[in-house]
mmCIF file of C-alpha atoms in Angstrom:
data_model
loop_
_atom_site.group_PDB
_atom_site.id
_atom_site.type_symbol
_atom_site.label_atom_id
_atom_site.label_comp_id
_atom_site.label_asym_id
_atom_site.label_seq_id
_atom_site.Cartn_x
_atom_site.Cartn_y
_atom_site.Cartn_z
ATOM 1 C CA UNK A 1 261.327 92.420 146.254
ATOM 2 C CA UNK A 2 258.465 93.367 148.862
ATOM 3 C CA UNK A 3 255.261 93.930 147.037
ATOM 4 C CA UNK A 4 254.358 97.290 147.603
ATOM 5 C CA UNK A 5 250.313 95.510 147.721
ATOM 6 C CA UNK A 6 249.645 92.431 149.851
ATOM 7 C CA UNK A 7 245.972 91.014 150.334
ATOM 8 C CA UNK A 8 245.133 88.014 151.465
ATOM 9 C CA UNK A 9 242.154 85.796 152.147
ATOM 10 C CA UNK A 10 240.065 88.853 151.314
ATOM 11 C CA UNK A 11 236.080 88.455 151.248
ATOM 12 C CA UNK A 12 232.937 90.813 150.771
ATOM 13 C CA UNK A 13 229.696 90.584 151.417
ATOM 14 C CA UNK A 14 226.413 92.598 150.599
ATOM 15 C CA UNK A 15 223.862 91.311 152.947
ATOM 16 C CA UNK A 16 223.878 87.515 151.408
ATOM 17 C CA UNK A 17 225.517 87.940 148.140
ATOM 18 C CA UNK A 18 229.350 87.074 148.568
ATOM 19 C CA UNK A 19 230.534 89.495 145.870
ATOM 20 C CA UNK A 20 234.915 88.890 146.775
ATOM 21 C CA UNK A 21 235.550 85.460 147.596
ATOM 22 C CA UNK A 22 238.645 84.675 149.368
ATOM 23 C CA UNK A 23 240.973 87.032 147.107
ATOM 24 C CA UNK A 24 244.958 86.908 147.291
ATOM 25 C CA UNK A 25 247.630 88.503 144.964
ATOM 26 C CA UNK A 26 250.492 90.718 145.508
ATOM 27 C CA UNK A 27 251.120 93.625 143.459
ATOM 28 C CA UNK A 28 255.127 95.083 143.182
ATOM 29 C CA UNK A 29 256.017 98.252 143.212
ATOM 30 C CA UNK A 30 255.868 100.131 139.915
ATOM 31 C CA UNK A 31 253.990 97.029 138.672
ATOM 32 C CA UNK A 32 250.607 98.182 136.158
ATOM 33 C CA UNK A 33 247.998 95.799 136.792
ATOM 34 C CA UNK A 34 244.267 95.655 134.943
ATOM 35 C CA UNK A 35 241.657 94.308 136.571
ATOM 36 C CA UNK A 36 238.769 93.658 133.564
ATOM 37 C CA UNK A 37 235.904 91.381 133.639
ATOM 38 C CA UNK A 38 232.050 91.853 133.144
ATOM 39 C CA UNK A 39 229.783 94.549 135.114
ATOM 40 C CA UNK A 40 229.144 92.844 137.936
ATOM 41 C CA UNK A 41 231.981 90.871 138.526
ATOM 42 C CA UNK A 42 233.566 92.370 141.520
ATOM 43 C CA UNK A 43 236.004 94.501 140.249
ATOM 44 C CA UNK A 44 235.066 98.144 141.445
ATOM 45 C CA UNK A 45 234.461 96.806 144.825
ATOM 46 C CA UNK A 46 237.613 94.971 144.932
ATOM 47 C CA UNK A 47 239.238 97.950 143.870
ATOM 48 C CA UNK A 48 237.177 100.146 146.581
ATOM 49 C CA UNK A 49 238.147 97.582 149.120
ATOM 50 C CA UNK A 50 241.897 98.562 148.508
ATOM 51 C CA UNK A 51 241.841 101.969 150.546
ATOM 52 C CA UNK A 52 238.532 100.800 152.627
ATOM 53 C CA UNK A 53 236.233 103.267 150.875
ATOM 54 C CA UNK A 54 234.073 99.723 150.641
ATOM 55 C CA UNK A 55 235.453 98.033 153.855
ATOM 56 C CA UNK A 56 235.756 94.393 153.181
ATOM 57 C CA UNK A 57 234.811 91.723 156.225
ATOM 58 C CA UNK A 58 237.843 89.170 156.393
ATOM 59 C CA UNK A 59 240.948 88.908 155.316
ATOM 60 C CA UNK A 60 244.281 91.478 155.082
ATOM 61 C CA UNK A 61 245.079 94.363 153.263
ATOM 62 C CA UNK A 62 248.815 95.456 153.425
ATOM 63 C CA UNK A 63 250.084 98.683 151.344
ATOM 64 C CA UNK A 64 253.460 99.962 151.262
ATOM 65 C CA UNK A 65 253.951 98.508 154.840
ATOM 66 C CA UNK A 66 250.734 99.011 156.508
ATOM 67 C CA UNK A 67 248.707 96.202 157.463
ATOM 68 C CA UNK A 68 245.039 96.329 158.217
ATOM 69 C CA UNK A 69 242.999 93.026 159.065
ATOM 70 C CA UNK A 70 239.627 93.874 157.900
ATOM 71 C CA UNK A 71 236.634 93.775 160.133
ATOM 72 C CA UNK A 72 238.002 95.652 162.752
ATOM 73 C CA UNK A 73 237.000 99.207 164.653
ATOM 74 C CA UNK A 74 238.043 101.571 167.091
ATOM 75 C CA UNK A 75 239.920 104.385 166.923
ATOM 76 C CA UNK A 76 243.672 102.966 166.638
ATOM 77 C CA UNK A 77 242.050 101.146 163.249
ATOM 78 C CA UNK A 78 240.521 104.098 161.925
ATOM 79 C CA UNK A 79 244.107 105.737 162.310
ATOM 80 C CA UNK A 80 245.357 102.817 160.103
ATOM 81 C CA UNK A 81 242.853 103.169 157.912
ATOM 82 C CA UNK A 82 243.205 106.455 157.555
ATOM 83 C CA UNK A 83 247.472 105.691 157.089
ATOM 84 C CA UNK A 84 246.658 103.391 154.394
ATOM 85 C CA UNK A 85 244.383 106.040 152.513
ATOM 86 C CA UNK A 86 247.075 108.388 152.451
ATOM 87 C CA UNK A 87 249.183 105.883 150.762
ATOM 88 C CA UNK A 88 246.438 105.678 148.006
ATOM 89 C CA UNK A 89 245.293 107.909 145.340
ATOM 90 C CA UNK A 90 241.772 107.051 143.681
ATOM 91 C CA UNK A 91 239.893 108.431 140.630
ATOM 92 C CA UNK A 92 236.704 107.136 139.987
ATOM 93 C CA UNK A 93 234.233 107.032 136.862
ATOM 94 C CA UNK A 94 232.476 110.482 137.916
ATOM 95 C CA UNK A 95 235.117 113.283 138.450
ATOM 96 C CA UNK A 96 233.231 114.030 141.968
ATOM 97 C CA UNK A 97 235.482 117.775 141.801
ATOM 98 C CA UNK A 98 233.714 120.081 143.677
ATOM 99 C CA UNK A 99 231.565 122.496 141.889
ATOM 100 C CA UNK A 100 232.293 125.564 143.833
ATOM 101 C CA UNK A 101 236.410 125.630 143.502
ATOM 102 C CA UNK A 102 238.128 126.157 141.028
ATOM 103 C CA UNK A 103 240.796 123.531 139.665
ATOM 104 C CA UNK A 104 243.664 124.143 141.783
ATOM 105 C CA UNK A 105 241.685 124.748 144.654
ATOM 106 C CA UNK A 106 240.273 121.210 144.130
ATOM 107 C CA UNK A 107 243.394 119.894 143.933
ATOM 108 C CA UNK A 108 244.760 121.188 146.627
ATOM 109 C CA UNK A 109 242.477 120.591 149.541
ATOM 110 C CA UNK A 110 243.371 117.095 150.212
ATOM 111 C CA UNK A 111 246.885 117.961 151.238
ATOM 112 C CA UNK A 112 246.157 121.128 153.162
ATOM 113 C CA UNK A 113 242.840 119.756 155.276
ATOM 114 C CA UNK A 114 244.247 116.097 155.382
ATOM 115 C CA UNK A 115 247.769 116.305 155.289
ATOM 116 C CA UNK A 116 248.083 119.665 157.163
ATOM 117 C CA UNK A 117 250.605 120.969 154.402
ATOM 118 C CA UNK A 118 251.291 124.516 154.238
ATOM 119 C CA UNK A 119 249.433 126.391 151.267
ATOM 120 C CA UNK A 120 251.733 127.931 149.426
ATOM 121 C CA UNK A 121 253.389 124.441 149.360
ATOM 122 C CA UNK A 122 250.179 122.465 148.264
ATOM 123 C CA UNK A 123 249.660 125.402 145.543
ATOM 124 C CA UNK A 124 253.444 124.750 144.385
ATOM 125 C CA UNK A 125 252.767 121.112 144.102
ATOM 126 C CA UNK A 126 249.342 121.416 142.779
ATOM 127 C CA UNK A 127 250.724 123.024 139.734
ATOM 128 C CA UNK A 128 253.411 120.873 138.977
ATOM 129 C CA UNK A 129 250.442 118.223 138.698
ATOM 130 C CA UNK A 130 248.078 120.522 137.085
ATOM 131 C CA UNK A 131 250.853 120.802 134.493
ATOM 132 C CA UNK A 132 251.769 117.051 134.194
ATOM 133 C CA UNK A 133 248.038 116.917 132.943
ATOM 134 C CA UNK A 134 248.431 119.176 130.696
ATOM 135 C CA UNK A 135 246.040 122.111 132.637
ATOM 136 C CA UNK A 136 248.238 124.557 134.267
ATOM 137 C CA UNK A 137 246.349 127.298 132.414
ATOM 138 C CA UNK A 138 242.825 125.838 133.403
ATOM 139 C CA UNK A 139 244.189 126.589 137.277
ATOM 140 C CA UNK A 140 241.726 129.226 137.874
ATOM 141 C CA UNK A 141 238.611 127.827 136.144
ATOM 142 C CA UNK A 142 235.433 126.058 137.449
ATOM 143 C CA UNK A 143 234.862 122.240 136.851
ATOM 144 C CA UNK A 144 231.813 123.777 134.769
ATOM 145 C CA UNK A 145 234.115 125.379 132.487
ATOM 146 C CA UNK A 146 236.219 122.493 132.122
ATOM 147 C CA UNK A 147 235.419 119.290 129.422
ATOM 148 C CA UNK A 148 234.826 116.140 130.671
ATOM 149 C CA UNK A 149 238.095 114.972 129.913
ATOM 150 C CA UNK A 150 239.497 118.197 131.019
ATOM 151 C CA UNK A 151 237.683 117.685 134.478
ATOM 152 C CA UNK A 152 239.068 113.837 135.035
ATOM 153 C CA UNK A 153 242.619 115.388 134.272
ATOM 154 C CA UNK A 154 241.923 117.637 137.182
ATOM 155 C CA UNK A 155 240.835 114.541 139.443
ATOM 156 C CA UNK A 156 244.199 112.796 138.299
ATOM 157 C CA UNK A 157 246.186 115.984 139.189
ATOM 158 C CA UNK A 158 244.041 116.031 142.415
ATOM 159 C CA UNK A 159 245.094 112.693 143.512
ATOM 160 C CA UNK A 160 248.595 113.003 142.466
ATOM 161 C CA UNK A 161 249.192 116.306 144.662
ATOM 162 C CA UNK A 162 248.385 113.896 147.980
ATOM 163 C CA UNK A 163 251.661 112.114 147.164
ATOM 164 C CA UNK A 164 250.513 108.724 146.820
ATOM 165 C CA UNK A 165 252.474 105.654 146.794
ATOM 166 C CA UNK A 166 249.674 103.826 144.939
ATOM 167 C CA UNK A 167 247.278 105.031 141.927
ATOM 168 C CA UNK A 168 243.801 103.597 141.853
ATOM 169 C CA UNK A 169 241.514 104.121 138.350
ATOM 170 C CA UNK A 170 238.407 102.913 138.698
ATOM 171 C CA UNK A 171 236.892 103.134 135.219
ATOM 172 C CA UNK A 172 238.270 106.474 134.777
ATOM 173 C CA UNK A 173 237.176 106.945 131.127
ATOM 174 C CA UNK A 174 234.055 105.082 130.757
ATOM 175 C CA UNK A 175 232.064 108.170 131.459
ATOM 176 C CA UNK A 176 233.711 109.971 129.188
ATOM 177 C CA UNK A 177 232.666 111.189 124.859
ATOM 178 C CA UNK A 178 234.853 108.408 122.715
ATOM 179 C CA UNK A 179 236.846 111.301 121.607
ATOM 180 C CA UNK A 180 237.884 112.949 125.384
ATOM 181 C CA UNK A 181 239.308 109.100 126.293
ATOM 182 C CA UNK A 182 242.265 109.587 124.717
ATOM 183 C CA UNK A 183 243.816 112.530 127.098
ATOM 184 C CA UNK A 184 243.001 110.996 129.889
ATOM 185 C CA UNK A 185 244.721 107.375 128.730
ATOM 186 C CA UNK A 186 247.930 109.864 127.822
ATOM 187 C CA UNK A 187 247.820 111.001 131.482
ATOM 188 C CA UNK A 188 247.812 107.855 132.453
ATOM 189 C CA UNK A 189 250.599 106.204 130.389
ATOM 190 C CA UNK A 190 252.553 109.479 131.900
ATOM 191 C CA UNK A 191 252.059 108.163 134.894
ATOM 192 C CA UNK A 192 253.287 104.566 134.287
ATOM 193 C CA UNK A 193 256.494 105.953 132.081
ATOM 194 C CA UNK A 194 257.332 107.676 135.459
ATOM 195 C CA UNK A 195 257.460 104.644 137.432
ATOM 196 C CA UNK A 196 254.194 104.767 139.411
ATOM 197 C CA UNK A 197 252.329 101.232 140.964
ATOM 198 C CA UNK A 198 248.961 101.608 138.857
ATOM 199 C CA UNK A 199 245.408 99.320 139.240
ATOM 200 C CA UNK A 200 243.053 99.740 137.158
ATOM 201 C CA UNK A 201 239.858 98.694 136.293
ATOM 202 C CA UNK A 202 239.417 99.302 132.852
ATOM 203 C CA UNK A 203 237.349 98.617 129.764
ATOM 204 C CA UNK A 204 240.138 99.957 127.622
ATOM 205 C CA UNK A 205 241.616 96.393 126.247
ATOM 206 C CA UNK A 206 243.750 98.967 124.389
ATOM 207 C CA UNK A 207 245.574 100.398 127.308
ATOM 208 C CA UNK A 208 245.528 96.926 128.985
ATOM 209 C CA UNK A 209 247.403 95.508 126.324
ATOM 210 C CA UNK A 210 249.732 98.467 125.981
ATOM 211 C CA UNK A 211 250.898 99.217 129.646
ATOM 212 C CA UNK A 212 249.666 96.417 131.877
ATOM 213 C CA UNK A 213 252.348 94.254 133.469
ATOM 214 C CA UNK A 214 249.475 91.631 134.254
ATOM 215 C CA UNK A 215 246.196 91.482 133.622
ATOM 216 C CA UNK A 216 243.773 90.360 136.418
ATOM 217 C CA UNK A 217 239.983 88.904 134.508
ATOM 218 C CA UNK A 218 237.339 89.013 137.314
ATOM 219 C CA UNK A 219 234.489 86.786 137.042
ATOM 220 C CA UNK A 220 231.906 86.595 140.156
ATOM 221 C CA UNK A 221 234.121 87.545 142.574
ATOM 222 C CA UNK A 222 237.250 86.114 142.075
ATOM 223 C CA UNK A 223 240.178 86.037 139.427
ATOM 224 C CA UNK A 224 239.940 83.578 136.793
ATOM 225 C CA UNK A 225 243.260 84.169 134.977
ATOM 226 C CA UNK A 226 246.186 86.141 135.717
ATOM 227 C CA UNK A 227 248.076 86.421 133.512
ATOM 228 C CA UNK A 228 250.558 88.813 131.442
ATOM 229 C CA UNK A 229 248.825 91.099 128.429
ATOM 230 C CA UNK A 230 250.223 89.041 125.459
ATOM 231 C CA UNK A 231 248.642 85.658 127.112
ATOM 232 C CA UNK A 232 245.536 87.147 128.241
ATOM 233 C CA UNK A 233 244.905 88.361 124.140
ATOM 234 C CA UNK A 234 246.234 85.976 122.261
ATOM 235 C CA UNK A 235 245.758 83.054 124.600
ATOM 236 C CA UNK A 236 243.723 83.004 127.128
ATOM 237 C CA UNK A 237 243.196 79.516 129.127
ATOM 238 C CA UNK A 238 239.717 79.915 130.674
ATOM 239 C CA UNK A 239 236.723 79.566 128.499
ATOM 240 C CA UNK A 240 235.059 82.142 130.706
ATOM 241 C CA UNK A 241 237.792 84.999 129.419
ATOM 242 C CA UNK A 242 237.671 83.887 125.967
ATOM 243 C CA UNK A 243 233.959 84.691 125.965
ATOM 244 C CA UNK A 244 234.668 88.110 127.652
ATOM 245 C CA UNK A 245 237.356 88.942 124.798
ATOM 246 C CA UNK A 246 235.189 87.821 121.831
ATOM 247 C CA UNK A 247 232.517 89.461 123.095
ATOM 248 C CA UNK A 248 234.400 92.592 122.909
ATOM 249 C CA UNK A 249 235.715 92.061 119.863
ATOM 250 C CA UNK A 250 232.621 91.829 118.563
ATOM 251 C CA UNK A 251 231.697 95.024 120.028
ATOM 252 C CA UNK A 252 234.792 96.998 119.220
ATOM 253 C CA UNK A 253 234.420 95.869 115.656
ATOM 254 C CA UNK A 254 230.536 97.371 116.073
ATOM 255 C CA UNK A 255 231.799 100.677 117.000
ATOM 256 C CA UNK A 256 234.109 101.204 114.769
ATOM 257 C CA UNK A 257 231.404 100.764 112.055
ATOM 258 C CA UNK A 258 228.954 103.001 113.548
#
């Protein structure tokens, strides 16, 4: 089967500090993956350096048939980038909806400014997503009215109505209250039941263990264990993820007390 994700040989830089170092994996379609790992470790910019929001300096990046060696410029590879975006939907930590639309109006300006679709076909679509999160009857509200949780839903819905081939989450419920997570993790796992390619970057060892088809731990730039959710948790083979999982083990255990 094609892998519906190629990179390969793919580094970063920030001025000196080499933050991806010579990353390669393929992801399949409708394959979940989890990227987890420390703060620091790479992971949001490798997951940034997917669509080219963070553009990486060498290597490839290939989604669901378009190719892009990085480094490059000019207009013909801002057109691929800009292909390759399309193929791609992202939701990040901060809900970044804007403020002065409502919901559906949010999540329907990607496909009418970028994709040039017809409105009363973007609104159609917009609700079928707005629905699938659970928010058809928040349509007409303000992200200030909304929770939270309510508002990330939104940014899901948002992304989904731009018909991507690919679903990005980077972090999506770490800035959430502990007790909003949990609708935005059933969004999610709606998502996967329905066949979509997911990568996510995730603290939630819950959800990783749950949905993830692999399990990708980051450490300083470059994967340290791949491996498949019952391996990664119950036996990990790097000393450097064992420490990451009893750490949070630790800390789970914490919370749960407090």
């Amino acid at each position: 089967m094609t892998p519906i994700i190629k990179v390969t040989n793919l580094d970063k830089y920030f001025d000196d500090l080499h933050v991806l170092k010579d990353l390669s994996f393929e992801i399949a379609p409708r394959e979940v993956v989890c990227i987890i790992g420390r703060s620091g470790s790479g992971k949001s910019t490798l997951l940034r350096c997917l669509n080219f929001l963070e553009p990486p300096d060498f290597g490839t990046v290939s989604i669901d048939g378009v190719e892009i060696r990085c480094g490059g410029q000019g207009r013909a590879w801002r057109k691929q980038v800009h292909d390759l975006r399309l193929k791609t939907g992202m939701v990040f930590q901060s809900f970044n909806l804007f403020a002065h639309m409502t919901a559906l109006e949010n999540v329907i300006e990607g496909p009418i400014t970028v994709k040039k679709m017809g409105r009363q076909e973007a609104i159609e679509l917009g609700m079928i997503n707005l629905e699938k999160v659970g928010l058809m009857d928040k349509a007409n509200q303000f992200p200030s009215r909304l929770s939270g949780g309510q508002q990330q839903r939104v940014a899901i819905a948002r992304a989904m109505t731009m018909q991507p081939k690919v679903m990005l989450f980077d972090e999506p419920t770490s800035a959430l209250d502990p007790e909003l997570v949990g609708e935005v993790l059933a969004v999610m796992q709606r998502l996967v039941e329905e066949g979509m390619t997911m990568v996510t970057v995730t603290h939630e060892m819950g959800f990783a263990r749950r949905f993830a088809d692999r399990i990708m731990y980051m450490d300083e730039g470059q994967f340290v264990e791949v491996a498949s959710p019952d391996e990664i948790f119950s036996d990990p083979k790097d000393d450097r993820t064992r420490q990451f999982l009893s750490h949070l083990h630790v800390h789970q255990h914490e919370h749960a007390h407090s």
